[in-house]
Coordinates of C-alpha atoms in Angstrom, one line a residue:
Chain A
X28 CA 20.9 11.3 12.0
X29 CA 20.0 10.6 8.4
X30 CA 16.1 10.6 7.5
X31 CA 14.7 9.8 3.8
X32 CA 11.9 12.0 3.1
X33 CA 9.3 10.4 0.8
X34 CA 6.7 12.6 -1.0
X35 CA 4.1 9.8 -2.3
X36 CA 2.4 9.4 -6.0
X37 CA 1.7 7.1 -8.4
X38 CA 3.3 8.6 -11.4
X39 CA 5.9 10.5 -9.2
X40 CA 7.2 9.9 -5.9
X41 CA 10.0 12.4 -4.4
X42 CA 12.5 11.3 -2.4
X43 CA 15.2 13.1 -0.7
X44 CA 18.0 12.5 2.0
X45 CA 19.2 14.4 4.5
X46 CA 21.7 13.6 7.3
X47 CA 22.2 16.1 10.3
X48 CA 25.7 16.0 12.9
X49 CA 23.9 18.6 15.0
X50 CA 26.0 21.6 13.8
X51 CA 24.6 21.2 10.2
X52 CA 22.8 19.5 7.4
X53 CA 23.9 18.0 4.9
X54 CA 22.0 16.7 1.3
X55 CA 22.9 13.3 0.2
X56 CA 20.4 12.7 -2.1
X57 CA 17.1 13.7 -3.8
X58 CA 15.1 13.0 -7.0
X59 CA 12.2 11.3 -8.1
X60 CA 10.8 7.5 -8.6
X61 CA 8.8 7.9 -11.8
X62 CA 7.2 4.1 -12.8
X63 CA 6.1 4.3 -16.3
X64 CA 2.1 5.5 -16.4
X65 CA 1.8 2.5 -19.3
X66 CA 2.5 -0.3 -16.8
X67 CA 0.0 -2.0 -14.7
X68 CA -0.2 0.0 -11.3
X69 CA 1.1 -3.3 -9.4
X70 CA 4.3 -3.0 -11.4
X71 CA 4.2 0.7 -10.6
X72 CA 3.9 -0.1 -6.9
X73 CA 6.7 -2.8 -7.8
X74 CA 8.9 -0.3 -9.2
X75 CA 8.8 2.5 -6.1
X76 CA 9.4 -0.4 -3.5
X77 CA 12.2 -1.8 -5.5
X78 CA 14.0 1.8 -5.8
X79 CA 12.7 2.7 -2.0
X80 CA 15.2 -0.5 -0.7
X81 CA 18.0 0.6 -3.2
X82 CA 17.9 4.4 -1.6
X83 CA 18.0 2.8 2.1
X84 CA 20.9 0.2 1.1
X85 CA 22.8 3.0 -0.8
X86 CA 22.6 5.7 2.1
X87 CA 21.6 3.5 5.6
X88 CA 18.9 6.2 6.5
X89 CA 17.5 5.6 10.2
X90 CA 14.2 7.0 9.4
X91 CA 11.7 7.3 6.8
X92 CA 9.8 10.7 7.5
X93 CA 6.1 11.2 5.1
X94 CA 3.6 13.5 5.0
X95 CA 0.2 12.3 6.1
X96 CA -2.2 11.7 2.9
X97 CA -4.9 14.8 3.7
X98 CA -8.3 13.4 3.8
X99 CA -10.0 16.0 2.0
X100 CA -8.4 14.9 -1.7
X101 CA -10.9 13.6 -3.7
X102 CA -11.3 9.9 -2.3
X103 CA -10.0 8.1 -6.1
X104 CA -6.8 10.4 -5.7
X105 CA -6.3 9.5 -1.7
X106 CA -6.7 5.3 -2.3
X107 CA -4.5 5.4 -5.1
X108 CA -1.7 7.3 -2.7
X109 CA -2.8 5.4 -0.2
X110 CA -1.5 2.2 -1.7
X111 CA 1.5 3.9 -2.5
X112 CA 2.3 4.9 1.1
X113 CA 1.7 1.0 1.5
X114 CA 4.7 0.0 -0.1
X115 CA 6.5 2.6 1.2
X116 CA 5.8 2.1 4.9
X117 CA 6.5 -1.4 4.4
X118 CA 10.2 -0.9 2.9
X119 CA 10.6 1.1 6.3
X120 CA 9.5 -2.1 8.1
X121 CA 11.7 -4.4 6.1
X122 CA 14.7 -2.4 6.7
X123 CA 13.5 -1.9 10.6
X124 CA 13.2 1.8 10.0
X125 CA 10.9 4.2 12.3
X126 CA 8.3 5.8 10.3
X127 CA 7.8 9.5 11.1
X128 CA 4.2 10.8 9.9
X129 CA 3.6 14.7 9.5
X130 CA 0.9 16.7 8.4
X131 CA 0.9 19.6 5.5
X132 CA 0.9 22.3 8.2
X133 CA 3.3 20.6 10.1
X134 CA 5.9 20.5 7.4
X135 CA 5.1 24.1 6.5
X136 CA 5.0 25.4 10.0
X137 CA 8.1 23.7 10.5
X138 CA 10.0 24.4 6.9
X139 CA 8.6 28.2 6.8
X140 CA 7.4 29.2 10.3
X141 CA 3.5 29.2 9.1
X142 CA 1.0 26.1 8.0
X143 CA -0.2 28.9 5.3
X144 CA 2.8 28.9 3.4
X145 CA 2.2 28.8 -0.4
X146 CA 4.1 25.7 -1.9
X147 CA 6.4 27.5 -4.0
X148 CA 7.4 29.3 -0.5
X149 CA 8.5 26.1 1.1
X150 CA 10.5 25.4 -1.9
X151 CA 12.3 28.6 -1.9
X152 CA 13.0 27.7 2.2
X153 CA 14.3 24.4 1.6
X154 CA 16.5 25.4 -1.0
X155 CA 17.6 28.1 1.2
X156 CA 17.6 26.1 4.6
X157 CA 20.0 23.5 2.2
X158 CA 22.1 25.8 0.7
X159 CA 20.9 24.6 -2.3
X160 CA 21.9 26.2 -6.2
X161 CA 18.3 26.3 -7.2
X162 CA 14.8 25.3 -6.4
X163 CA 15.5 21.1 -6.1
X164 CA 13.6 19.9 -9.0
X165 CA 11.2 17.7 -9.6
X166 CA 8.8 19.5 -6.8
X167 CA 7.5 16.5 -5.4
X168 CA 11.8 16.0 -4.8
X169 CA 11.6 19.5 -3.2
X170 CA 8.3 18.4 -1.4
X171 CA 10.1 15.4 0.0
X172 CA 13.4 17.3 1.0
X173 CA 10.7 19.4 3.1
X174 CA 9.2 16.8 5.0
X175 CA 12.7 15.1 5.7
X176 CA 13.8 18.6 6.9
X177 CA 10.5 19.0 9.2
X178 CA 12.0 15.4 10.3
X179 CA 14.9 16.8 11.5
X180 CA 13.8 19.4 13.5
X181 CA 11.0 18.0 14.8
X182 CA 13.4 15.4 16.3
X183 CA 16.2 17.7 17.4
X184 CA 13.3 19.7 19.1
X185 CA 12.5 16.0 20.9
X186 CA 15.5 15.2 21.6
X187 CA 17.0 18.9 23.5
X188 CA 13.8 18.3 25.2
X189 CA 14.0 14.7 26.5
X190 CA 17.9 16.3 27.7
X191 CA 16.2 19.2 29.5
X192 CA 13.6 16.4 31.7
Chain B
X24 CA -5.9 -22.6 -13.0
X25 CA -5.1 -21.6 -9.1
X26 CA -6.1 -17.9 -7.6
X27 CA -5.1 -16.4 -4.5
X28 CA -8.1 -14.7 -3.3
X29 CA -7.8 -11.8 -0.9
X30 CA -9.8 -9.6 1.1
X31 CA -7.8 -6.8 2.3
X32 CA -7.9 -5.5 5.7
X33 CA -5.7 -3.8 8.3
X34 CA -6.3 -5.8 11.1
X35 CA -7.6 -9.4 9.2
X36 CA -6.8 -9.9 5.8
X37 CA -8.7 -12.7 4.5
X38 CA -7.3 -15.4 2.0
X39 CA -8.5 -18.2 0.6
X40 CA -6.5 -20.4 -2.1
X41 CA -8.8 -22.4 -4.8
X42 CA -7.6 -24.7 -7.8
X43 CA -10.2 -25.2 -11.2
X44 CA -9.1 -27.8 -13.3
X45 CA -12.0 -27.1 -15.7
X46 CA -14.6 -29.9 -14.2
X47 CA -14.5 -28.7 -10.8
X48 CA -13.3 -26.5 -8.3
X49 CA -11.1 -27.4 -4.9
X50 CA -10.2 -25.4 -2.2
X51 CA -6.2 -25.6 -1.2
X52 CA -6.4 -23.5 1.6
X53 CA -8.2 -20.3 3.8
X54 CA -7.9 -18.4 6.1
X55 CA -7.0 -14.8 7.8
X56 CA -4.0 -13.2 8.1
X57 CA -4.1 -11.4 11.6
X58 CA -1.5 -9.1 12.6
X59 CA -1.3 -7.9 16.6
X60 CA -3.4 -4.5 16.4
X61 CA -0.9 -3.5 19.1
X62 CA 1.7 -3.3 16.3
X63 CA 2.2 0.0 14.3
X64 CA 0.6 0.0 10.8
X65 CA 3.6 -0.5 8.9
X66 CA 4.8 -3.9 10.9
X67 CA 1.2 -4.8 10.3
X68 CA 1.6 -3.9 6.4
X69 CA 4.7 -6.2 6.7
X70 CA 3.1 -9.0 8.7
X71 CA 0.6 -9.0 5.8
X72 CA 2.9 -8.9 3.1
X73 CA 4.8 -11.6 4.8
X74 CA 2.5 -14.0 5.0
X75 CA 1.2 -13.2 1.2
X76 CA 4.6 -14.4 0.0
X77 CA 4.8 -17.4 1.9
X78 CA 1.4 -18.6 1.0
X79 CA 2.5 -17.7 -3.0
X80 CA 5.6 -19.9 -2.6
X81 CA 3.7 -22.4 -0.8
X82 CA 0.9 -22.9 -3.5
X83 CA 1.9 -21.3 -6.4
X84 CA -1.1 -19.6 -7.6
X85 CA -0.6 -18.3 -11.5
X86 CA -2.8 -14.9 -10.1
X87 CA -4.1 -13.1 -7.5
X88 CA -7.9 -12.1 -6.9
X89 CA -8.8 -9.0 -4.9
X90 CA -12.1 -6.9 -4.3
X91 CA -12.2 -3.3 -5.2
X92 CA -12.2 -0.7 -2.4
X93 CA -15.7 0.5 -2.0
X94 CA -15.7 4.6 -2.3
X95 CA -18.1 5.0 -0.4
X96 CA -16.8 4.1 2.5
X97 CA -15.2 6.3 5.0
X98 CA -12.2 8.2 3.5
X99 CA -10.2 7.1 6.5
X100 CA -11.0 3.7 6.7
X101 CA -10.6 3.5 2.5
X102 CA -7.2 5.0 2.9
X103 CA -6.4 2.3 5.4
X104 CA -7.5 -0.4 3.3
X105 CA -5.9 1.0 0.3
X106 CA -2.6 1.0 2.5
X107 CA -3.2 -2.9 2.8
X108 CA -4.0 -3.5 -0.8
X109 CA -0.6 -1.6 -1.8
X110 CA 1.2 -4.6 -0.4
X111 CA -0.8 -7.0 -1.8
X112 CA -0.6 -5.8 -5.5
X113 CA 3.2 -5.4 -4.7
X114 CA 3.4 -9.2 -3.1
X115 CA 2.0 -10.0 -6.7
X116 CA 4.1 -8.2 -8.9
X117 CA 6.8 -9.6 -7.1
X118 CA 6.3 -12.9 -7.8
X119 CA 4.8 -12.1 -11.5
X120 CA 1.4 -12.7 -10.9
X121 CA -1.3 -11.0 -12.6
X122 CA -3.7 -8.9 -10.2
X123 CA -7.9 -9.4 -11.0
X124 CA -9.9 -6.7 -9.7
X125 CA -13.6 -7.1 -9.3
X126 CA -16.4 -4.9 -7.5
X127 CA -18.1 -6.3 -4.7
X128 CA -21.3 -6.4 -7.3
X129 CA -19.6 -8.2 -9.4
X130 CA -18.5 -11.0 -7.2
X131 CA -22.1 -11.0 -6.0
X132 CA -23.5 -11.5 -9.6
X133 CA -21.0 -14.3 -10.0
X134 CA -21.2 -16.4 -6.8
X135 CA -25.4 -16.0 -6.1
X136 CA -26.2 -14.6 -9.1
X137 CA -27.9 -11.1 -8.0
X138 CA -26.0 -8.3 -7.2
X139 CA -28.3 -7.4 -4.3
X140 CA -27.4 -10.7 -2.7
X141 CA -26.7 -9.8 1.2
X142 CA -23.5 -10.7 2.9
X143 CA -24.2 -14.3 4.5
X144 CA -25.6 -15.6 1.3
X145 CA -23.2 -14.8 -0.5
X146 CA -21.4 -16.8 1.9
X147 CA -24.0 -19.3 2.2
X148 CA -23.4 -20.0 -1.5
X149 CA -19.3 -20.1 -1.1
X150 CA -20.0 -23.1 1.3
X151 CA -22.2 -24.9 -1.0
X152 CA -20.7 -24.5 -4.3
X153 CA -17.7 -25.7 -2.9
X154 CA -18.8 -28.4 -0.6
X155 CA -17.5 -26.9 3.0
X156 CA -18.8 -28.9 6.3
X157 CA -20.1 -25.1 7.1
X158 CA -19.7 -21.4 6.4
X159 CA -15.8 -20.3 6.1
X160 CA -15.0 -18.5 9.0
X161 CA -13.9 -16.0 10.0
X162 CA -16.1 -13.9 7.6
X163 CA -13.0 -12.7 6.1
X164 CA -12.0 -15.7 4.4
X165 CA -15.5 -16.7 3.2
X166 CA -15.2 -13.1 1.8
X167 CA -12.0 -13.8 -0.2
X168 CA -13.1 -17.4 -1.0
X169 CA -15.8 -15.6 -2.7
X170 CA -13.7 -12.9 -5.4
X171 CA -11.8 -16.4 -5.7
X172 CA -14.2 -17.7 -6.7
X173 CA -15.7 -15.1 -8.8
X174 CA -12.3 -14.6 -10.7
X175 CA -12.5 -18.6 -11.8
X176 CA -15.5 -18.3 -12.9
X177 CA -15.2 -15.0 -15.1
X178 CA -11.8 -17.0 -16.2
X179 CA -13.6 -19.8 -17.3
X180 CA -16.3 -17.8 -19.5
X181 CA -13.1 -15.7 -20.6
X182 CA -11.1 -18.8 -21.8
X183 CA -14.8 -20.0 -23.6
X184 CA -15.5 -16.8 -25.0
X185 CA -12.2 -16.7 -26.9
X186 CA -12.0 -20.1 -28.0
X187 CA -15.5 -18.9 -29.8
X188 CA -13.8 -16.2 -31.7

């Protein structure tokens, strides 16, 4: 099971891949789209989509997993994500992906065992959880490894359960 | 000069194609793009973003015309209309068309000439000013006639002004 997390921005959009065999998980991939802040933001929204279908043709995820744009961001912050999360749903539809939504708690519930985890505590947990050298950098790379992680365990959860019906 | 006008929406994007060649003002083409409400929101994104391109490569427009999102409007309902405008701008940049943004004031001022101008005159004055049997319908596409509209006509006093200089 591979999943591409996807942590949305304008100026910086995380992205990170995980694949799971059951036993394990392993990182394939994370880092950061960063369109240049000069450029017009249609070019910027250009620029994620065109990386977003390189990453799925590179590593053949099955899913793209993304957090759910919380509604109480000021409302100028939450459109211009918004139209990010666009582009990025649609890449998922071009490439016939599923697109898992999860919310802030959800991740952190499912990354740290609590929705009030601080952020810097879900990064320690998914370095941790990934056997990682160091806190993966950029955050919003660490952000997007998190939600790809509650992805996978949200999904094994599903699946052990659809097994026990 | 052709523009792509476009008013975004999640269940019926309207679009409506117009051409200036300085003495007057034709309409190529309108319309709403419709996607099965059944579907989940990123197939809808794509049927939308599908449809965009075909129209570009059908009439060539040199740029694309598109209302602001209102802020005052629900956060949830903004978010969902940002999600559709994210795949317009991209369906633009894609093909290297430039994006005009005006506020729905704005497009009022232009196509009634008041900015307090309610809904069916302004498309009222869309049918007249460019000869239709009747009011556009659906609404939608009377709606994106109208920024079409508007965006020739702040073009044309654009193009005047800086011959003036």
């Amino acid at each position: 099971m591979r999943v591409l997390g996807v942590d949305c921005g304008s100026t910086s959009t995380g992205v990170g891949i995980l694949e799971s065999d059951g036993r394990g998980t392993r990182v394939l991939h994370y880092g950061a789209i960063r369109p240049g802040r000069s450029q017009p933001f249609a070019a910027r929204l250009e620029h994620i989509h065109r990386e977003l279908e390189r990453l799925v043709a590179r590593f053949h995820p099955q899913s793209i997993a993304v957090e759910q744009v919380f509604q109480a961001y000021n409302v100028k912050s939450a459109m211009q994500l918004s139209q990010v999360r666009g582009v990025v749903l649609l890449a998922a539809a071009r490439a016939g992906l599923t697109v898992s939504e999860y919310s802030a708690l959800t991740v952190k519930r499912s990354v740290v065992g609590t929705g009030r985890a601080e952020k810097h505590q879900v990064q320690r947990m998914v370095q941790r959880l990934l056997a990682l050298p160091g806190v993966p950098e950029p955050t919003d790379a660490a952000d997007a490894l998190a939600v790809a992680l509650c992805h996978l365990r949200e999904e094994t959860t599903r699946q052990r359960l659809a097994r026990n019906v």
